[in-house]
XYZ file of C-alpha atoms in Angstrom:
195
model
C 0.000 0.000 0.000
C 2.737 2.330 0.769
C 3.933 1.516 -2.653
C 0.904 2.690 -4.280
C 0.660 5.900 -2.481
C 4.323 6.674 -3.431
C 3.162 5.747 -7.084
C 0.339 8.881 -6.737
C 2.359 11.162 -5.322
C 4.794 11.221 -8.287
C 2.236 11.634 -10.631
C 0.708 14.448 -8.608
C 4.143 15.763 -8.494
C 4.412 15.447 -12.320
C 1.490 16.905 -13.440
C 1.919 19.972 -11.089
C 5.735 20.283 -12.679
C 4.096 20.468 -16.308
C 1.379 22.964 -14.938
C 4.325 24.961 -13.438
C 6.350 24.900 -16.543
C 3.119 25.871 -18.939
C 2.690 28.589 -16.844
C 6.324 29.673 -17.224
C 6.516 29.107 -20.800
C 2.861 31.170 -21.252
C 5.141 34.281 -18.954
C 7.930 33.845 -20.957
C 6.403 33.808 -24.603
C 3.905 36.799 -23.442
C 7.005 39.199 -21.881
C 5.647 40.676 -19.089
C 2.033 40.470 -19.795
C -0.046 40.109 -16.851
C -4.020 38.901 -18.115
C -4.940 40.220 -14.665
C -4.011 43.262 -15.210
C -4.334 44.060 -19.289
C -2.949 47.309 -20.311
C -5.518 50.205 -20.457
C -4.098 52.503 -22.706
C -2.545 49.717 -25.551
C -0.937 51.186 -28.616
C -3.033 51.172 -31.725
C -1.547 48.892 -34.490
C 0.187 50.748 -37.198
C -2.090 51.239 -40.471
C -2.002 49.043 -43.294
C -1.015 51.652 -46.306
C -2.575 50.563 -49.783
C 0.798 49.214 -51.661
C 0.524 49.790 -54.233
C -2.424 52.240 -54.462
C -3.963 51.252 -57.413
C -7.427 52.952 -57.064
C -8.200 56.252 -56.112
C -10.420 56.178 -53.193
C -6.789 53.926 -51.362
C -4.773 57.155 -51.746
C -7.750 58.424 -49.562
C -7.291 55.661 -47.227
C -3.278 56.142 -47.285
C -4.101 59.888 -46.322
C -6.127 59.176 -43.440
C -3.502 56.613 -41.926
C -1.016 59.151 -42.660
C -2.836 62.026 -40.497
C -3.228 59.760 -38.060
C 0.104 58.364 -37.816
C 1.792 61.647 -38.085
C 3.609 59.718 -40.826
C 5.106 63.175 -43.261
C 6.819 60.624 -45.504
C 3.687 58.135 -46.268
C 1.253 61.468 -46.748
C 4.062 63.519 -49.151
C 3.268 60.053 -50.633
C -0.240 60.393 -51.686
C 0.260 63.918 -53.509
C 1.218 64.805 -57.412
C 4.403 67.194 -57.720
C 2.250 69.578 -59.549
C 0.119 69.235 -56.325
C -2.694 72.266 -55.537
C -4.581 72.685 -52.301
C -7.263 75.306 -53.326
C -8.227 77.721 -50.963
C -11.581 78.985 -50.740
C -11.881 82.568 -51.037
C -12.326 83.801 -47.142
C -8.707 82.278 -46.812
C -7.069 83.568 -49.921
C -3.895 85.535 -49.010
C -0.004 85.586 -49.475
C 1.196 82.118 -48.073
C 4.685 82.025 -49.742
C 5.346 85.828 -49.161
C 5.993 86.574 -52.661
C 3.397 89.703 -52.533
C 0.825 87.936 -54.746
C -2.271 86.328 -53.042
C -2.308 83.017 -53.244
C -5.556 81.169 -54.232
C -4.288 77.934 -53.949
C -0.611 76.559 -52.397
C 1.873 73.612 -53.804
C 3.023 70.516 -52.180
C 6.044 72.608 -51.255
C 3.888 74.853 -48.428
C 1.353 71.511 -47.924
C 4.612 69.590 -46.795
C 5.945 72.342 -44.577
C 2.365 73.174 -42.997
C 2.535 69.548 -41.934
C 6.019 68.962 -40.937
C 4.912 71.420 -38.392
C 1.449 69.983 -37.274
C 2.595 66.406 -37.167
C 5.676 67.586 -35.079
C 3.473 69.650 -32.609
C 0.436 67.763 -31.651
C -0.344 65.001 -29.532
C -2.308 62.906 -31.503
C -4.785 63.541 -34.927
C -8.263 62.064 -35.356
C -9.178 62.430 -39.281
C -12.322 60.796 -40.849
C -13.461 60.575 -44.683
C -16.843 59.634 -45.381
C -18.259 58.791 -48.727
C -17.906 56.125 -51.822
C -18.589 58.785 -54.768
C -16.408 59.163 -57.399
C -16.498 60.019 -61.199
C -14.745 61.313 -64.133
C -13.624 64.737 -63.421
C -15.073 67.509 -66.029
C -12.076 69.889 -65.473
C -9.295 67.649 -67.145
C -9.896 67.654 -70.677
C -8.225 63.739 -71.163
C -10.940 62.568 -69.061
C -8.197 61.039 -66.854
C -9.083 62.281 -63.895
C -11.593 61.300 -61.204
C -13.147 63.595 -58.551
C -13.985 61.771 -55.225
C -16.419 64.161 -52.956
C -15.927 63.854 -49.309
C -17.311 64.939 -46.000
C -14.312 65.573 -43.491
C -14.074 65.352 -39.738
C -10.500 66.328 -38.185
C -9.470 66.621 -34.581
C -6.307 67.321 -33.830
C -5.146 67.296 -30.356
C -2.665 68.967 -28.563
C -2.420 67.293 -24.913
C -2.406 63.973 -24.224
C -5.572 63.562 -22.145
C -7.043 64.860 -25.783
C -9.285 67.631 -23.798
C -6.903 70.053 -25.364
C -7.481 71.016 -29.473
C -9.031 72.014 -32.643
C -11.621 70.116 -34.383
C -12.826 71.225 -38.588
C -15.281 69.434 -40.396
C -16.798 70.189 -43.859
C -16.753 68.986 -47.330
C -13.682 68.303 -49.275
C -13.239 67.812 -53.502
C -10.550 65.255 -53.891
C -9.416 65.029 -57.699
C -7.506 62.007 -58.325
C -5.114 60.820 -61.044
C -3.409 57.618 -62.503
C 0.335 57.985 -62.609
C 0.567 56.286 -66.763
C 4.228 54.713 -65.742
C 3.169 53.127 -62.420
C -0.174 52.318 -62.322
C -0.292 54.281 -59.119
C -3.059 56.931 -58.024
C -2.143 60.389 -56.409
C -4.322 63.453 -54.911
C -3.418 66.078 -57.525
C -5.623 68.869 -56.434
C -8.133 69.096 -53.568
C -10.647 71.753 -53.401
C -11.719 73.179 -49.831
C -16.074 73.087 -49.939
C -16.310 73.457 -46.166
C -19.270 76.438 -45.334
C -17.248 78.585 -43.166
């Protein structure tokens, strides 16, 4: 009888040595995970940029990740060289201080507007809504597609986010196929927003 007991005792012993070393394998594989106490605050995965952004309404997609990654280098991305950001008249003025009023700016101004925003917030919010899109009448090769959107855009500057500015409105996005690459690009977008 001894014997037997001896027998059970091992086996107890074994199983709680493979329940002691799944437990330390789970610790080790997870880091320092602790499922009793999750993290709160987690960091958002990074975005999944369209590559390669062979439809217009992804370079729309590829802009919102960009905002709100803060990512300068993926949103320079989704612009033309010959890009225009046209003003609506209420902001007209003299952006590149060349003493003519400026009703629209280049990518050269768009990229150091942002350089400055993404470097001095906290954290950006940006949403596009809406699926329209259609040939654009203003190019004459019919090449070009204009993609209507409404806008939402928060932009924080604290990180409890109570701190900020917020714009919403409408937005003409007027998109074009690079003929080399296949690629599309934001070559102009018009401001619509009621101000």
């Amino acid at each position: 009888m001894s014997r037997e007991k001896k027998t059970i005792i091992s086996g107890d012993t074994r199983i709680n040595a493979l329940i002691v070393s799944a437990v330390i394998t789970a610790v080790i594989v997870s880091g320092c995970w602790n499922p009793f106490s999750p993290d709160t605050n987690p960091d958002p995965p990074p975005p999944q940029y369209h590559v390669p952004v062979d439809s217009a309404y992804k370079v729309l997609e590829n802009l919102e990740y960009a905002y709100i990654s803060r990512d300068i280098g993926h949103y320079l991305a989704c612009f033309r060289d010959d890009f225009e950001f046209h003003l609506q008249e209420i902001d007209w003025d003299d952006y590149d201080g060349d003493g003519t009023v400026d009703t629209y700016w280049g990518l050269d101004l768009e990229e150091q507007f942002h350089i400055l925003m993404f470097n001095n917030v906290s954290s950006i919010s940006l949403t596009l809504s809406g699926t329209q899109q259609s040939i654009w009448t203003g190019d004459s090769t019919g090449l070009s597609l204009q993609l209507p959107r409404t806008f939402d855009l928060k932009v924080y500057t604290n990180e409890a986010q109570s701190e900020g500015y917020r714009a919403s409105g409408s937005a003409l996005f007027i998109c074009r196929e690079d003929s080399s690459t296949g690629e599309w690009y934001i070559w102009q977008w018009w401001d619509l927003s009621d101000t």
